[in-house]
mmCIF file of C-alpha atoms in Angstrom:
data_model
loop_
_atom_site.group_PDB
_atom_site.id
_atom_site.type_symbol
_atom_site.label_atom_id
_atom_site.label_comp_id
_atom_site.label_asym_id
_atom_site.label_seq_id
_atom_site.Cartn_x
_atom_site.Cartn_y
_atom_site.Cartn_z
ATOM 1 C CA GLN A 1 -0.953 14.657 19.872
ATOM 2 C CA ASP A 2 2.142 17.070 19.991
ATOM 3 C CA ALA A 3 4.087 14.007 20.779
ATOM 4 C CA ALA A 4 1.946 11.543 17.994
ATOM 5 C CA PRO A 5 4.676 10.314 15.375
ATOM 6 C CA ILE A 6 2.003 10.748 12.657
ATOM 7 C CA ARG A 7 -0.726 13.535 11.761
ATOM 8 C CA PRO A 8 -3.706 11.787 11.282
ATOM 9 C CA LYS A 9 -5.701 14.386 8.208
ATOM 10 C CA THR A 10 -9.150 12.660 9.839
ATOM 11 C CA MET A 11 -10.522 10.272 12.368
ATOM 12 C CA ASN A 12 -14.258 9.041 11.217
ATOM 13 C CA TYR A 13 -15.911 6.715 13.775
ATOM 14 C CA ILE A 14 -19.157 4.609 12.858
ATOM 15 C CA HIS A 15 -21.445 2.534 14.484
ATOM 16 C CA SER A 16 -19.522 3.740 18.057
ATOM 17 C CA PRO A 17 -21.159 2.584 21.188
ATOM 18 C CA SER A 18 -21.951 5.317 24.014
ATOM 19 C CA VAL A 19 -19.354 4.426 26.214
ATOM 20 C CA PHE A 20 -16.739 5.477 23.815
ATOM 21 C CA ASN A 21 -18.601 8.780 22.611
ATOM 22 C CA MET A 22 -18.519 9.485 26.346
ATOM 23 C CA PHE A 23 -14.547 8.559 26.595
ATOM 24 C CA ASN A 24 -14.137 10.796 22.903
ATOM 25 C CA ASN A 25 -15.892 13.728 24.815
ATOM 26 C CA LEU A 26 -13.564 13.689 27.558
ATOM 27 C CA VAL A 27 -10.568 12.792 25.850
ATOM 28 C CA GLN A 28 -11.304 15.985 23.176
ATOM 29 C CA SER A 29 -11.686 18.530 25.952
ATOM 30 C CA PHE A 30 -7.647 17.831 26.227
ATOM 31 C CA MET A 31 -7.717 18.323 22.231
ATOM 32 C CA LYS A 32 -6.598 20.718 20.511
ATOM 33 C CA ASP A 33 -9.071 22.687 18.132
ATOM 34 C CA LYS A 34 -7.303 21.560 14.976
ATOM 35 C CA MET A 35 -7.300 18.248 16.348
ATOM 36 C CA LYS A 36 -10.607 18.293 17.126
ATOM 37 C CA GLN A 37 -12.208 19.357 13.682
ATOM 38 C CA ARG A 38 -10.478 16.356 12.408
ATOM 39 C CA VAL A 39 -11.988 14.373 14.468
ATOM 40 C CA HIS A 40 -15.849 12.986 13.067
ATOM 41 C CA MET A 41 -18.403 10.595 15.236
ATOM 42 C CA HIS A 42 -20.723 9.472 12.597
ATOM 43 C CA GLY A 43 -22.803 7.327 15.042
ATOM 44 C CA ASP A 44 -25.469 5.311 12.332
ATOM 45 C CA ASP A 45 -25.463 8.276 10.084
ATOM 46 C CA MET A 46 -23.482 6.741 7.060
ATOM 47 C CA GLU A 47 -24.224 10.058 5.090
ATOM 48 C CA SER A 48 -22.467 11.932 6.937
ATOM 49 C CA LEU A 49 -19.666 9.530 6.864
ATOM 50 C CA TYR A 50 -19.964 9.907 2.723
ATOM 51 C CA LYS A 51 -19.490 13.432 2.996
ATOM 52 C CA GLU A 52 -16.384 12.669 4.501
ATOM 53 C CA ILE A 53 -15.140 9.718 2.017
ATOM 54 C CA PRO A 54 -16.001 9.016 -1.039
ATOM 55 C CA LYS A 55 -18.007 6.057 -1.615
ATOM 56 C CA GLU A 56 -15.986 5.210 -4.242
ATOM 57 C CA ILE A 57 -13.048 3.887 -1.670
ATOM 58 C CA LEU A 58 -15.204 2.910 1.045
ATOM 59 C CA PRO A 59 -15.377 -1.634 1.083
ATOM 60 C CA LYS A 60 -19.278 -2.539 0.286
ATOM 61 C CA ASP A 61 -19.676 -3.193 4.236
ATOM 62 C CA TYR A 62 -20.012 0.230 4.899
ATOM 63 C CA GLY A 63 -22.597 0.840 1.578
ATOM 64 C CA GLY A 64 -19.307 1.749 -1.116
ATOM 65 C CA ASP A 65 -18.615 0.954 -4.133
ATOM 66 C CA ASN A 66 -15.446 -1.168 -3.436
ATOM 67 C CA MET A 67 -14.864 -4.331 -2.710
ATOM 68 C CA SER A 68 -15.867 -5.383 0.879
ATOM 69 C CA ILE A 69 -13.392 -6.227 3.705
ATOM 70 C CA ALA A 70 -13.011 -10.020 3.259
ATOM 71 C CA GLU A 71 -12.639 -9.614 -0.774
ATOM 72 C CA LEU A 72 -9.965 -7.116 -0.073
ATOM 73 C CA THR A 73 -8.301 -8.782 2.715
ATOM 74 C CA ALA A 74 -7.879 -11.886 0.395
ATOM 75 C CA TYR A 75 -5.982 -9.223 -1.858
ATOM 76 C CA TRP A 76 -3.716 -7.739 -0.420
ATOM 77 C CA LYS A 77 -2.597 -11.563 1.511
ATOM 78 C CA LYS A 78 -2.246 -12.935 -2.073
ATOM 79 C CA LYS A 79 -0.428 -9.323 -2.921
ATOM 80 C CA CYS A 80 2.154 -10.228 -0.078
ATOM 81 C CA GLU A 81 1.825 -13.759 -0.518
ATOM 82 C CA ASP A 82 3.218 -13.083 -4.525
ATOM 83 C CA ARG A 83 5.620 -10.891 -2.801
ATOM 84 C CA ARG A 84 6.877 -12.971 -0.443
ATOM 85 C CA ASP A 85 10.437 -13.404 -1.304
ATOM 86 C CA PHE A 86 10.955 -9.389 -1.902
ATOM 87 C CA LEU A 87 9.480 -9.014 1.477
ATOM 88 C CA ILE A 88 11.709 -11.541 3.394
ATOM 89 C CA ALA A 89 14.945 -10.479 1.749
ATOM 90 C CA THR A 90 14.275 -6.652 2.728
ATOM 91 C CA SER A 91 13.289 -7.355 6.741
ATOM 92 C CA LYS A 92 16.827 -9.311 6.438
ATOM 93 C CA MET A 93 18.800 -5.892 5.322
ATOM 94 C CA ARG A 94 21.281 -4.481 7.682
ATOM 95 C CA SER A 95 23.613 -1.535 6.876
ATOM 96 C CA ASP A 96 27.356 -1.954 6.662
ATOM 97 C CA GLU A 97 28.519 0.319 10.164
ATOM 98 C CA SER A 98 32.010 -0.634 8.862
ATOM 99 C CA LYS A 99 31.602 1.379 5.576
ATOM 100 C CA ARG A 100 29.955 4.863 7.735
ATOM 101 C CA SER A 101 32.262 7.618 7.680
ATOM 102 C CA GLY A 102 33.295 9.198 10.859
ATOM 103 C CA LYS A 103 33.187 7.532 14.491
ATOM 104 C CA PRO A 104 29.321 6.274 15.687
ATOM 105 C CA LYS A 105 27.441 9.432 17.876
ATOM 106 C CA THR A 106 26.295 7.759 20.771
ATOM 107 C CA SER A 107 23.115 9.382 22.569
ATOM 108 C CA ASP A 108 25.420 11.478 25.152
ATOM 109 C CA GLU A 109 26.255 13.194 21.776
ATOM 110 C CA LEU A 110 23.139 13.585 20.596
ATOM 111 C CA PHE A 111 21.372 14.409 23.110
ATOM 112 C CA GLY A 112 23.659 15.299 25.948
ATOM 113 C CA ILE A 113 23.583 13.727 29.467
ATOM 114 C CA GLU A 114 20.638 12.738 30.982
ATOM 115 C CA GLY A 115 19.380 13.306 34.486
ATOM 116 C CA SER A 116 19.794 16.412 37.200
ATOM 117 C CA PHE A 117 22.574 17.469 38.634
ATOM 118 C CA ARG A 118 23.246 19.185 41.690
ATOM 119 C CA LYS A 119 26.095 20.903 43.587
ATOM 120 C CA LEU A 120 27.345 18.210 45.772
ATOM 121 C CA ASN A 121 29.867 19.906 48.924
ATOM 122 C CA VAL A 122 32.339 17.194 50.419
ATOM 123 C CA ASP A 123 33.836 18.421 53.393
#
């Protein structure tokens, strides 16, 4: 949880199998209190989910008022296809390091030399 590159605001699990619930209980014993409060196990109780996530943004498949998952998938697929040229162009963008001022920094300069060193006595 400390090394994660993201900080989730909440994690909601629905219709999870009992094995996952047991695994989650084990993992939660190692979590900090703040993270434990962000994990919500709803099981089949959708009303408790609606208290965490508004029905307006949930897909119809989960009892919400938004489009179904299939409709959302088709919508975003079309949106990506419409912007295909832009997405391909941005994926090919690179920085020109020859224009960067100063000499490039190595990992040793940024983080120091890795490893452990001990004094070696040579006779």
